[in-house]
C-alpha cells in the first residue's frame, strides 16, 4: 500500500503526527457510532491513562500488526467509481471489501441489541481488521465469509514474540507445539476457545470466518460493562486486544478515518497494507485469489502464512536456527523457549478460600461470594502469572459480569486468580464453575453454585378493594382474584406463584370438584396453576374462575417461595350469593 506514512511503528518508537492527532481527537470527543442518549456525550476530561485488560487473556498474543497509517486527507464517501476511473488515494483507502464490511456492520447491530451500553461502532472493528489482516487480505473471502487461505500470525515460541505453548492441539493454527494468531481478526486459540462466536448462523465458530471473527471481536471489546463511547474504556479495550501504545494509536487513526466515510468495494480488490510492526516488510497480494491452503503450510513467523511456500525446506526448531544448529538470536527481554514457563511449573490448582455457602444467589441478583483459585507447584509454592480459565456449565443462565460464561484471569503474586463476579439469571437451579490452567491438561477445580427462586413472604388480596366475587352453579365468577406480593416489606417482582383449589384448610391436596380454571388450549378444567409470576409492581391477577354444579364453600390457596401464602374462600350458591373472601374460617371445607 502506498500510504503517506510508510515508516514502521516499532515498539518504543515515537508516535506519528497523524496517530497523535487521532488520539487527541477521539479522547476529546465521542467515539463514532454512539446512538440515542449517548449522542454528543463527551469523554471524561482528564481520564486516567488507559491500561490493558486485567485478565491477561489478550486476543492476539501481542502478535505483529500492520502499521500503515491512513492518508492525511479525509476519505471520499461517494459510491465506488466506475471501472476505468482513476481513484484518488484517499478514496481507495476508504474502500472496504463488501463481505468484510457487511460482517462489521452485522456485528455492530448484534452488539447494539445484546449490549447496548457498550456503544460499539463498526468503524472500530474495521480499524482492527485493517491493522490485523488488511481487511482479510483485501477481502479474500468466499461467499460465506471464510478466508480463501489461512491467515496465521507468527509462531509464538518466545523467539522475538510472546511464548504461548499450544492450547488447541493444532486445531485452529495447525501447530501442536506453539500457538499462533488465527484468522482475519487474529485471535490466539486460547482466547478463541471462549470468545468465539457464530456470526453467520452456520452452527460453527470459525476464527477464519469474518462474520464469526468480527462478532467475537465485538464481544471481546465489550467485556466488563465497557462503554466504548468513553475514551478510557475505548483505549482499554484496544490495548486489551494488543498491548502496545503504537497499536492503540494506529487503530484509533483508522477508526477516525473510517468514521469520516467509507464505501464498499468488490471482495478481493481492497487495498493491501505494506508494513508490519516486527520487520516492516511489504506484503504483496496476488491478483487472483489463491486456492484454500492446508493450515499446516506457510511461512513460520509471517503474518501472512497460509498457502505461501517457506523460503527454507526445513522448519525452524524451538530455540534453534533453521538448520537446528546454533540458536537464532533473540531480542533482549524475550523468553527462552527452552526455559520452563510459570505455566509449566504448575502441579495442581487449589480452592483459595471460596465457601460453598457464598455461592448461592436469588434469581436476578449478583452473587456475594467470589471464586478464587490458587496455582501451586508440587511443593505447594504459589505460581504467579499463570492464566486460569473459569468456565460456567449447567442448566441455568448465570453468567460472569458482562454476560460471558467463560473468563480468563492471570494469577497474582500469591498465585491466586479471582473470577469475575457471578450474576444470577432468571433460570433457577444448580450450576458449576470449573477452573483450569490455560495450556495444560491438569485436573480442574469445581465450584458448585445455586440460583434460588425470588421470594415473597407476604401475599395480600387486592380483589376489587374487597368486593366479593359472585357465581352460580355452572357459571363463572364475575371478577378475578388479584393479589400483591412483598418481601420484607418491599415489592416482590417476578416471583413465581402456584394457585391450587384445595380440599380444606387442613388438607392442601387438589380438590376434584367445585370451582376451577380452564386450560387455555383445551378448555378442560384445571384446579392447579403453576408458572404464574408477579409483575414489576408485585401484582398478580389469576385467570377467570368457573364453577361446576356443586354448591358450597371452597378454598383457593396461592403460595410463593419465601413463605408467602394467601387462602381465598369461595362460595357457590344457587341464589347467586356466592362470595370470595381472603380470610376463610379455619374449619371451612370444600362442599360444606
Coordinates of C-alpha atoms in Angstrom, one line a residue:
X1 CA 0.0 0.0 0.0
X2 CA 1.4 3.4 -0.9
X3 CA 0.3 5.1 2.3
X4 CA 1.6 8.6 3.0
X5 CA 3.4 7.1 6.1
X6 CA 5.4 4.1 5.2
X7 CA 7.8 4.0 8.2
X8 CA 7.4 1.3 10.7
X9 CA 6.0 1.8 14.2
X10 CA 8.4 -0.3 16.3
X11 CA 7.8 -0.8 20.0
X12 CA 9.1 2.2 21.8
X13 CA 9.1 4.4 18.6
X14 CA 7.8 7.9 18.7
X15 CA 4.1 8.3 17.8
X16 CA 3.5 9.8 14.3
X17 CA 1.7 13.1 14.0
X18 CA -1.3 11.5 12.4
X19 CA -1.7 8.9 15.1
X20 CA -1.3 11.5 17.8
X21 CA -3.9 13.8 16.2
X22 CA -6.3 10.9 16.0
X23 CA -5.8 10.0 19.7
X24 CA -6.3 13.6 20.7
X25 CA -9.5 13.9 18.6
X26 CA -11.0 10.8 19.9
X27 CA -10.1 11.4 23.5
X28 CA -11.8 14.8 23.4
X29 CA -15.0 13.7 21.7
X30 CA -17.4 10.9 21.5
X31 CA -16.3 7.7 19.7
X32 CA -18.2 7.2 16.4
X33 CA -21.2 5.1 16.3
X34 CA -23.0 6.0 19.6
X35 CA -26.7 6.5 19.4
X36 CA -29.6 7.6 21.4
X37 CA -28.8 9.2 24.7
X38 CA -25.1 9.0 24.1
X39 CA -25.1 11.4 21.1
X40 CA -22.8 14.2 21.8
X41 CA -21.6 12.9 25.1
X42 CA -18.0 13.9 25.8
X43 CA -15.3 11.7 27.1
X44 CA -14.4 12.5 30.7
X45 CA -11.8 15.2 30.8
X46 CA -8.5 14.2 32.4
X47 CA -9.3 10.5 32.2
X48 CA -6.6 8.2 33.7
X49 CA -4.1 6.7 31.4
X50 CA -5.5 3.7 29.5
X51 CA -4.5 0.3 30.7
X52 CA -4.8 -3.2 29.1
X53 CA -7.4 -5.7 30.1
X54 CA -6.5 -7.0 33.5
X55 CA -7.3 -10.6 32.7
X56 CA -4.1 -11.3 30.9
X57 CA -6.0 -13.0 28.2
X58 CA -5.3 -10.7 25.2
X59 CA -6.9 -11.5 21.9
X60 CA -3.8 -11.7 19.7
X61 CA -0.9 -12.7 22.0
X62 CA 0.5 -9.3 21.1
X63 CA 1.4 -10.6 17.6
X64 CA 2.7 -8.2 14.9
X65 CA 0.3 -5.9 13.1
X66 CA 0.2 -3.7 10.1
X67 CA 1.5 -0.2 10.8
X68 CA 0.4 1.6 7.6
X69 CA -1.5 4.8 8.6
X70 CA -4.4 6.3 6.7
X71 CA -3.8 9.3 4.4
X72 CA -3.9 12.8 5.8
X73 CA -6.8 13.8 3.5
X74 CA -10.3 12.7 4.5
X75 CA -11.8 9.8 2.6
X76 CA -14.3 10.3 -0.2
X77 CA -17.6 8.7 1.0
X78 CA -19.1 8.7 -2.5
X79 CA -20.0 5.4 -4.2
X80 CA -17.3 3.3 -5.8
X81 CA -16.0 4.8 -9.1
X82 CA -16.9 3.1 -12.3
X83 CA -14.5 0.8 -14.0
X84 CA -11.5 2.6 -15.5
X85 CA -12.0 5.8 -13.5
X86 CA -8.9 6.8 -11.6
X87 CA -9.3 6.5 -7.9
X88 CA -7.7 9.0 -5.5
X89 CA -5.5 7.6 -2.7
X90 CA -7.9 8.8 0.0
X91 CA -10.9 7.1 -1.8
X92 CA -9.1 3.9 -2.3
X93 CA -8.1 3.6 1.3
X94 CA -11.7 4.2 2.3
X95 CA -12.9 1.2 0.3
X96 CA -13.7 -1.9 2.4
X97 CA -14.4 -5.3 0.7
X98 CA -18.2 -5.9 0.6
X99 CA -18.4 -9.1 2.6
X100 CA -15.9 -7.8 5.2
X101 CA -17.8 -4.5 5.6
X102 CA -21.1 -6.4 5.9
X103 CA -19.6 -8.6 8.7
X104 CA -18.5 -5.5 10.7
X105 CA -22.0 -3.9 10.4
X106 CA -23.8 -7.1 11.3
X107 CA -21.6 -7.4 14.4
X108 CA -22.3 -3.9 15.4
X109 CA -26.1 -4.5 15.0
X110 CA -25.9 -7.6 17.2
X111 CA -24.0 -5.9 19.9
X112 CA -26.4 -2.9 19.8
X113 CA -29.1 -5.3 20.7
X114 CA -27.3 -7.6 23.2
X115 CA -25.1 -5.0 24.8
X116 CA -26.5 -1.6 24.0
X117 CA -24.5 0.1 26.8
X118 CA -21.2 -0.8 25.0
X119 CA -21.9 1.5 22.1
X120 CA -19.7 -0.5 19.8
X121 CA -19.0 1.3 16.4
X122 CA -18.4 -0.9 13.4
X123 CA -15.6 1.5 12.5
X124 CA -13.6 0.1 15.5
X125 CA -13.9 -3.4 14.1
X126 CA -12.9 -2.1 10.7
X127 CA -9.9 -0.4 12.2
X128 CA -8.8 -3.6 14.0
X129 CA -9.4 -5.7 10.9
X130 CA -7.3 -3.3 8.9
X131 CA -4.2 -3.5 11.2
X132 CA -4.6 -7.2 11.9
X133 CA -5.1 -8.6 8.4
X134 CA -5.5 -5.8 5.9
X135 CA -9.3 -6.5 5.9
X136 CA -8.8 -10.2 5.3
X137 CA -6.1 -9.6 2.7
X138 CA -8.2 -7.1 0.8
X139 CA -11.3 -9.3 1.1
X140 CA -10.0 -12.7 0.0
X141 CA -13.1 -14.5 1.4
X142 CA -15.7 -16.7 -0.1
X143 CA -19.5 -16.1 -0.2
X144 CA -19.9 -17.2 3.4
X145 CA -17.1 -15.0 4.7
X146 CA -14.4 -17.7 5.2
X147 CA -10.9 -16.7 4.1
X148 CA -9.7 -18.4 0.9
X149 CA -6.3 -19.0 2.5
X150 CA -5.5 -19.3 6.2
X151 CA -4.2 -16.2 7.9
X152 CA -1.8 -17.1 10.6
X153 CA 0.4 -15.0 12.8
X154 CA 4.0 -15.9 13.8
X155 CA 4.8 -18.9 15.9
X156 CA 4.6 -17.7 19.5
X157 CA 7.6 -19.6 20.6
X158 CA 9.3 -16.8 22.6
X159 CA 11.8 -16.1 19.9
X160 CA 11.1 -12.4 19.3
X161 CA 7.4 -12.9 20.3
X162 CA 5.4 -13.9 23.2
X163 CA 5.8 -17.5 24.4
X164 CA 2.5 -19.3 24.3
X165 CA 2.7 -23.1 24.1
X166 CA 0.0 -25.0 22.3
X167 CA -3.6 -24.8 23.7
X168 CA -5.7 -26.2 20.9
X169 CA -3.7 -29.3 19.8
X170 CA -3.2 -27.5 16.5
X171 CA -7.0 -27.5 15.7
X172 CA -7.0 -23.8 14.6
X173 CA -3.5 -23.0 13.7
X174 CA -2.1 -26.3 12.6
X175 CA 0.6 -26.1 15.2
X176 CA 0.6 -28.6 18.0
X177 CA 3.7 -27.1 19.8
X178 CA 3.1 -23.4 20.0
X179 CA 0.0 -21.1 19.4
X180 CA -0.4 -18.7 16.5
X181 CA -2.9 -16.0 16.0
X182 CA -5.6 -17.1 13.5
X183 CA -7.9 -15.5 11.0
X184 CA -8.8 -12.0 9.9
X185 CA -9.1 -10.7 13.4
X186 CA -6.1 -12.6 14.6
X187 CA -7.3 -14.5 17.7
X188 CA -5.0 -16.8 19.5
X189 CA -6.6 -20.2 20.1
X190 CA -6.8 -20.0 23.9
X191 CA -8.8 -16.8 23.6
X192 CA -10.9 -18.0 20.7
X193 CA -11.9 -21.0 22.9
X194 CA -14.1 -18.7 25.0
X195 CA -14.5 -15.6 22.8
X196 CA -15.5 -17.4 19.6
X197 CA -19.0 -16.7 18.2
X198 CA -21.1 -17.9 15.3
X199 CA -21.7 -14.8 13.3
X200 CA -23.1 -16.2 10.1
X201 CA -25.5 -18.7 11.6
X202 CA -23.9 -21.9 10.2
X203 CA -23.7 -23.6 13.6
X204 CA -19.9 -23.2 13.8
X205 CA -17.4 -20.9 15.5
X206 CA -14.7 -20.4 12.9
X207 CA -11.9 -17.9 13.5
X208 CA -11.2 -18.0 9.8
X209 CA -14.7 -16.7 9.0
X210 CA -15.0 -12.9 9.0
X211 CA -18.6 -12.9 10.3
X212 CA -17.6 -15.2 13.2
X213 CA -14.4 -13.3 13.9
X214 CA -16.0 -9.8 13.8
X215 CA -18.7 -10.8 16.2
X216 CA -16.2 -12.4 18.5
X217 CA -14.1 -9.3 18.4
X218 CA -17.1 -7.1 19.2
X219 CA -18.0 -9.2 22.3
X220 CA -14.3 -9.2 23.3
X221 CA -14.1 -5.4 23.2
X222 CA -17.4 -5.1 25.0
X223 CA -16.5 -7.1 28.1
X224 CA -16.8 -5.9 31.6
X225 CA -19.6 -3.4 31.1
X226 CA -17.4 -1.2 28.9
X227 CA -18.8 1.9 27.2
X228 CA -16.8 2.5 24.1
X229 CA -18.1 6.0 23.7
X230 CA -15.9 6.9 26.6
X231 CA -12.2 7.3 25.8
X232 CA -10.8 5.4 28.8
X233 CA -13.0 2.4 28.0
X234 CA -12.2 2.6 24.3
X235 CA -8.5 2.7 24.9
X236 CA -8.5 -0.1 27.5
X237 CA -10.4 -2.3 25.1
X238 CA -8.0 -1.7 22.2
X239 CA -5.0 -2.3 24.5
X240 CA -6.6 -5.5 25.7
X241 CA -6.6 -6.6 22.1
X242 CA -2.9 -5.9 21.6
X243 CA -1.0 -4.3 24.4
X244 CA 1.0 -1.6 22.6
X245 CA 0.7 2.1 22.6
X246 CA 1.6 2.3 18.9
X247 CA -1.1 -0.3 18.2
X248 CA -3.6 1.8 20.1
X249 CA -2.6 4.9 18.1
X250 CA -2.7 3.1 14.8
X251 CA -6.2 1.6 15.4
X252 CA -7.5 5.0 16.6
X253 CA -6.1 6.6 13.4
X254 CA -8.0 4.1 11.1
X255 CA -11.1 4.3 13.3
X256 CA -11.2 8.1 12.9
X257 CA -10.5 7.8 9.2
X258 CA -13.3 5.3 8.6
X259 CA -15.7 7.4 10.7
X260 CA -15.5 10.2 8.0
X261 CA -16.7 8.0 5.2
X262 CA -16.3 4.6 3.6
X263 CA -17.7 2.7 0.7
X264 CA -17.9 -1.0 -0.4
X265 CA -15.5 -2.5 -3.0
X266 CA -15.7 -6.0 -4.5
X267 CA -14.2 -8.8 -2.5
X268 CA -10.5 -9.4 -3.3
X269 CA -9.9 -5.8 -4.5
X270 CA -9.2 -4.0 -1.2
X271 CA -6.0 -2.0 -0.7
X272 CA -3.3 -4.2 0.9
X273 CA -1.1 -2.8 3.7
X274 CA 2.7 -3.0 3.3
X275 CA 4.4 -2.6 6.6
X276 CA 4.4 -4.7 9.8
X277 CA 5.4 -3.8 13.3
X278 CA 8.1 -6.5 13.6
X279 CA 10.0 -6.0 10.4
X280 CA 8.1 -3.7 8.1
X281 CA 8.4 -5.9 5.1
X282 CA 5.8 -5.0 2.4
X283 CA 3.4 -7.7 1.6
X284 CA 2.0 -8.3 -1.9
X285 CA -1.4 -9.6 -2.7
X286 CA -1.9 -11.9 -5.7
X287 CA -4.1 -10.5 -8.4
X288 CA -6.2 -13.7 -8.4
X289 CA -7.4 -15.4 -5.2
X290 CA -5.4 -18.4 -4.3
X291 CA -6.8 -21.9 -3.6
X292 CA -7.5 -22.7 0.0
X293 CA -4.3 -24.0 1.6
X294 CA -3.5 -26.5 4.3
X295 CA -3.2 -24.6 7.6
X296 CA 0.0 -26.5 8.2
X297 CA 1.6 -24.8 5.2
X298 CA 3.1 -21.4 5.2
X299 CA 6.0 -19.3 6.4
X300 CA 6.6 -19.6 10.1
X301 CA 6.8 -16.2 11.7
X302 CA 4.8 -14.4 8.9
X303 CA 1.6 -12.6 9.5
X304 CA 0.5 -13.8 6.1
X305 CA 1.3 -17.5 6.1
X306 CA -1.4 -19.6 4.6
X307 CA -0.6 -21.1 1.2
X308 CA 2.8 -19.4 0.8
X309 CA 5.9 -21.6 0.4
X310 CA 8.5 -21.4 3.1
X311 CA 11.9 -20.0 2.0
X312 CA 13.5 -22.9 3.8
X313 CA 12.6 -26.6 3.3
X314 CA 13.3 -27.2 7.0
X315 CA 11.1 -25.7 9.6
X316 CA 12.8 -24.0 12.5
X317 CA 13.3 -25.8 15.7
X318 CA 12.3 -24.4 19.1
X319 CA 15.2 -22.3 20.3
X320 CA 17.4 -23.1 17.3
X321 CA 18.2 -21.9 13.8
X322 CA 16.6 -23.1 10.6
X323 CA 19.0 -26.0 10.3
X324 CA 18.8 -27.0 14.0
X325 CA 22.3 -25.6 14.7
X326 CA 23.1 -22.5 16.7
X327 CA 20.2 -20.9 18.3
X328 CA 18.7 -17.9 16.5
X329 CA 19.4 -14.6 18.3
X330 CA 16.5 -13.3 20.4
X331 CA 15.7 -9.7 21.0
X332 CA 16.6 -8.6 24.6
X333 CA 13.9 -9.3 27.1
X334 CA 12.2 -12.2 25.2
X335 CA 11.8 -15.5 27.0
X336 CA 13.9 -18.6 26.2
X337 CA 11.5 -21.2 24.9
X338 CA 13.6 -24.0 26.4
X339 CA 13.2 -22.5 29.9
X340 CA 10.1 -23.7 31.8
X341 CA 7.4 -21.1 31.9
X342 CA 5.3 -20.4 35.1
X343 CA 2.6 -22.4 33.4
X344 CA 5.0 -25.4 33.1
X345 CA 5.7 -25.4 36.8
X346 CA 2.1 -25.6 38.0
X347 CA 1.4 -29.0 39.5
X348 CA -2.2 -28.5 40.7
X349 CA -4.9 -26.0 41.5
X350 CA -6.5 -25.4 44.9
X351 CA -9.6 -23.7 46.1
X352 CA -8.3 -20.4 47.5
X353 CA -10.9 -20.0 50.3
X354 CA -14.2 -19.9 48.4
X355 CA -17.0 -21.1 50.6
X356 CA -19.9 -23.1 49.1
X357 CA -22.3 -21.1 51.3
X358 CA -21.3 -17.9 49.5
X359 CA -22.2 -19.3 46.1
X360 CA -26.0 -19.0 46.3
X361 CA -28.0 -16.1 44.9
X362 CA -31.6 -15.2 44.2
X363 CA -32.6 -15.1 40.6
X364 CA -31.6 -11.8 39.1
X365 CA -29.2 -10.9 41.8
X366 CA -25.4 -10.7 41.9
X367 CA -23.6 -13.4 43.9
X368 CA -21.8 -12.0 47.0
X369 CA -19.2 -14.7 47.1
X370 CA -16.0 -14.6 44.9
X371 CA -14.5 -17.7 43.3
X372 CA -10.7 -17.8 43.9
X373 CA -8.2 -20.4 42.7
X374 CA -4.6 -20.8 43.6
X375 CA -1.9 -22.3 41.3
X376 CA 0.7 -24.3 43.1
X377 CA 3.9 -26.2 42.4
X378 CA 4.3 -29.8 43.5
X379 CA 5.8 -28.5 46.7
X380 CA 2.9 -26.2 47.3
X381 CA 4.6 -22.9 46.3
X382 CA 2.5 -20.2 44.7
X383 CA 2.8 -19.7 40.9
X384 CA 2.3 -16.2 39.6
X385 CA 1.5 -15.1 36.0
X386 CA -0.5 -18.2 35.1
X387 CA -3.7 -17.9 33.2
X388 CA -6.7 -19.6 34.8
X389 CA -9.8 -20.1 32.8
X390 CA -13.1 -20.1 34.7
X391 CA -16.0 -21.9 32.8
X392 CA -19.7 -21.9 33.8
X393 CA -21.6 -25.1 33.0
X394 CA -25.1 -26.3 33.9
X395 CA -28.7 -25.7 33.2
X396 CA -29.1 -22.1 34.3
X397 CA -28.5 -18.7 32.6
X398 CA -26.0 -17.5 35.2
X399 CA -23.0 -15.6 33.8
X400 CA -20.0 -13.6 34.8
X401 CA -20.4 -9.8 34.9
X402 CA -20.6 -8.7 31.3
X403 CA -22.7 -11.6 30.1
X404 CA -19.9 -14.1 29.4
X405 CA -19.8 -17.7 30.6
X406 CA -16.0 -18.1 30.3
X407 CA -13.4 -15.8 31.8
X408 CA -9.6 -16.0 31.9
X409 CA -7.7 -14.3 34.7
X410 CA -3.9 -14.3 35.5
X411 CA -2.7 -15.3 38.9
X412 CA -1.3 -12.6 41.1
X413 CA 1.9 -12.7 43.1
X414 CA 0.3 -15.0 45.6
X415 CA -0.7 -17.4 42.8
X416 CA -4.4 -16.6 43.2
X417 CA -6.8 -15.8 40.4
X418 CA -10.2 -14.4 41.2
X419 CA -13.0 -15.0 38.8
X420 CA -15.2 -12.0 37.8
X421 CA -18.4 -11.6 39.9
X422 CA -21.2 -14.0 39.1
X423 CA -24.6 -12.8 38.1
X424 CA -27.7 -14.9 38.5
X425 CA -30.2 -15.1 35.7
X426 CA -33.9 -15.9 36.0
X427 CA -33.5 -19.6 35.5
X428 CA -33.1 -21.3 38.9
X429 CA -31.1 -24.4 39.7
X430 CA -27.6 -25.6 40.3
X431 CA -24.6 -24.9 38.1
X432 CA -20.8 -25.4 38.2
X433 CA -17.8 -23.1 37.7
X434 CA -14.6 -25.0 36.7
X435 CA -11.2 -23.5 37.0
X436 CA -8.4 -24.9 34.7
X437 CA -4.9 -23.9 33.7
X438 CA -4.8 -22.5 30.1
X439 CA -2.3 -24.5 28.1
X440 CA -2.1 -27.5 30.5
X441 CA -4.2 -30.7 30.9
X442 CA -4.2 -30.6 34.7
X443 CA -7.3 -31.5 36.7
X444 CA -9.5 -28.5 37.3
X445 CA -11.2 -27.3 40.4
X446 CA -15.1 -27.3 40.5
X447 CA -17.2 -24.8 42.4
X448 CA -20.9 -25.6 42.9
X449 CA -23.3 -22.7 42.9
X450 CA -27.1 -22.3 43.1
X451 CA -29.7 -19.8 41.8
X452 CA -32.8 -19.8 44.0
X453 CA -36.2 -18.5 43.2
X454 CA -37.2 -15.0 44.0
X455 CA -39.1 -15.0 47.4
X456 CA -42.2 -13.3 48.7
X457 CA -43.1 -13.6 52.4
X458 CA -46.5 -11.8 52.3
X459 CA -49.4 -12.0 49.9
X460 CA -52.3 -9.6 50.2
X461 CA -55.6 -9.8 48.3
X462 CA -56.4 -6.7 46.3
X463 CA -59.5 -8.0 44.5
X464 CA -61.7 -5.0 43.8
X465 CA -60.9 -3.5 47.1
X466 CA -62.5 -6.5 48.9
X467 CA -65.8 -6.6 46.9
X468 CA -67.0 -10.2 47.0
X469 CA -66.9 -12.4 43.9
X470 CA -70.2 -13.9 42.9
X471 CA -71.2 -17.1 41.0
X472 CA -74.0 -19.6 40.5
X473 CA -73.6 -23.3 39.8
X474 CA -72.3 -23.9 36.2
X475 CA -71.4 -20.2 35.8
X476 CA -68.3 -18.1 36.1
X477 CA -67.1 -15.7 38.8
X478 CA -67.7 -12.1 37.9
X479 CA -64.3 -10.9 38.9
X480 CA -60.8 -12.4 39.0
X481 CA -58.6 -12.9 42.1
X482 CA -55.9 -10.3 42.4
X483 CA -53.0 -10.1 44.9
X484 CA -49.9 -8.2 45.8
X485 CA -46.6 -9.9 46.8
X486 CA -44.0 -8.3 49.1
X487 CA -40.7 -9.5 50.7
X488 CA -39.6 -7.9 53.9
X489 CA -42.0 -5.1 53.2
X490 CA -40.6 -4.4 49.7
X491 CA -42.4 -5.1 46.4
X492 CA -41.6 -8.7 45.2
X493 CA -41.5 -8.7 41.4
X494 CA -41.0 -11.7 39.1
X495 CA -41.9 -14.1 42.0
X496 CA -43.2 -17.5 40.9
X497 CA -46.6 -18.4 42.4
X498 CA -48.8 -21.6 42.5
X499 CA -52.6 -21.4 42.7
X500 CA -54.5 -24.5 43.9
X501 CA -58.2 -25.3 44.6
X502 CA -57.6 -27.3 47.8
X503 CA -59.9 -29.7 49.7
X504 CA -59.8 -27.9 53.1
X505 CA -57.8 -25.6 55.3
X506 CA -56.0 -28.7 56.8
X507 CA -55.8 -30.7 53.6
X508 CA -53.9 -28.9 50.8
X509 CA -54.4 -31.6 48.2
X510 CA -56.1 -30.6 45.0
X511 CA -59.9 -30.7 45.1
X512 CA -61.7 -32.7 42.4
X513 CA -64.9 -30.7 42.4
X514 CA -66.2 -27.2 42.7
X515 CA -64.6 -24.0 41.2
X516 CA -61.9 -24.5 38.5
X517 CA -59.7 -22.7 36.0
X518 CA -59.8 -23.5 32.3
X519 CA -56.9 -24.7 30.3
X520 CA -56.1 -22.0 27.7
X521 CA -55.7 -24.5 24.9
X522 CA -58.1 -27.3 25.6
X523 CA -60.7 -25.6 27.8
X524 CA -60.5 -28.5 30.2
X525 CA -60.9 -27.9 34.0
X526 CA -57.7 -27.2 35.9
X527 CA -57.5 -26.9 39.7
X528 CA -53.8 -26.2 40.0
X529 CA -51.9 -23.4 38.1
X530 CA -48.1 -23.2 38.1
X531 CA -45.7 -20.8 36.3
X532 CA -47.5 -17.8 37.5
X533 CA -45.4 -14.7 38.2
X534 CA -45.9 -11.3 39.8
X535 CA -45.3 -8.2 37.6
X536 CA -42.9 -5.4 38.2
X537 CA -45.2 -4.0 40.9
X538 CA -45.5 -7.3 42.7
X539 CA -49.1 -7.8 41.4
X540 CA -50.7 -11.0 40.1
X541 CA -54.1 -11.4 38.6
X542 CA -55.3 -15.0 38.3
X543 CA -57.2 -16.3 35.3
X544 CA -61.0 -16.4 35.5
X545 CA -62.6 -19.0 37.8
X546 CA -65.6 -21.2 36.8
X547 CA -68.0 -23.3 38.8
X548 CA -69.3 -26.8 38.2
X549 CA -72.8 -27.8 39.5
X550 CA -71.5 -28.4 43.1
X551 CA -72.7 -25.8 45.6
X552 CA -70.9 -24.9 48.9
X553 CA -67.8 -23.2 50.2
X554 CA -64.4 -23.9 48.5
X555 CA -60.8 -22.7 49.1
X556 CA -58.3 -21.3 46.7
X557 CA -54.7 -21.2 48.0
X558 CA -51.8 -19.2 46.4
X559 CA -48.2 -19.8 47.6
X560 CA -44.8 -18.4 46.7
X561 CA -41.2 -19.2 47.5
X562 CA -40.2 -17.5 50.7
X563 CA -43.4 -18.5 52.7
X564 CA -46.0 -16.2 51.1
X565 CA -49.5 -17.7 51.4
X566 CA -52.9 -16.4 50.7
X567 CA -56.1 -18.5 51.1
X568 CA -59.3 -17.3 49.5
X569 CA -62.7 -18.6 50.4
X570 CA -65.2 -19.2 47.6
X571 CA -68.9 -19.9 48.0
X572 CA -71.1 -21.1 45.2
X573 CA -74.9 -20.8 45.8
X574 CA -78.0 -21.3 43.6
X575 CA -79.3 -17.9 44.6
X576 CA -76.3 -16.1 43.3
X577 CA -74.9 -15.0 46.7
X578 CA -71.6 -16.8 46.3
X579 CA -68.7 -14.8 47.7
X580 CA -64.9 -14.8 47.8
X581 CA -63.0 -13.8 50.9
X582 CA -59.3 -13.6 51.7
X583 CA -60.0 -14.6 55.4
X584 CA -61.5 -18.0 55.4
X585 CA -62.7 -19.8 58.5
X586 CA -60.1 -22.5 59.6
X587 CA -62.9 -25.0 59.7
X588 CA -64.3 -24.3 56.3
X589 CA -64.2 -27.2 53.9
X590 CA -65.0 -27.8 50.3
X591 CA -68.6 -28.6 49.5
X592 CA -69.8 -27.7 53.1

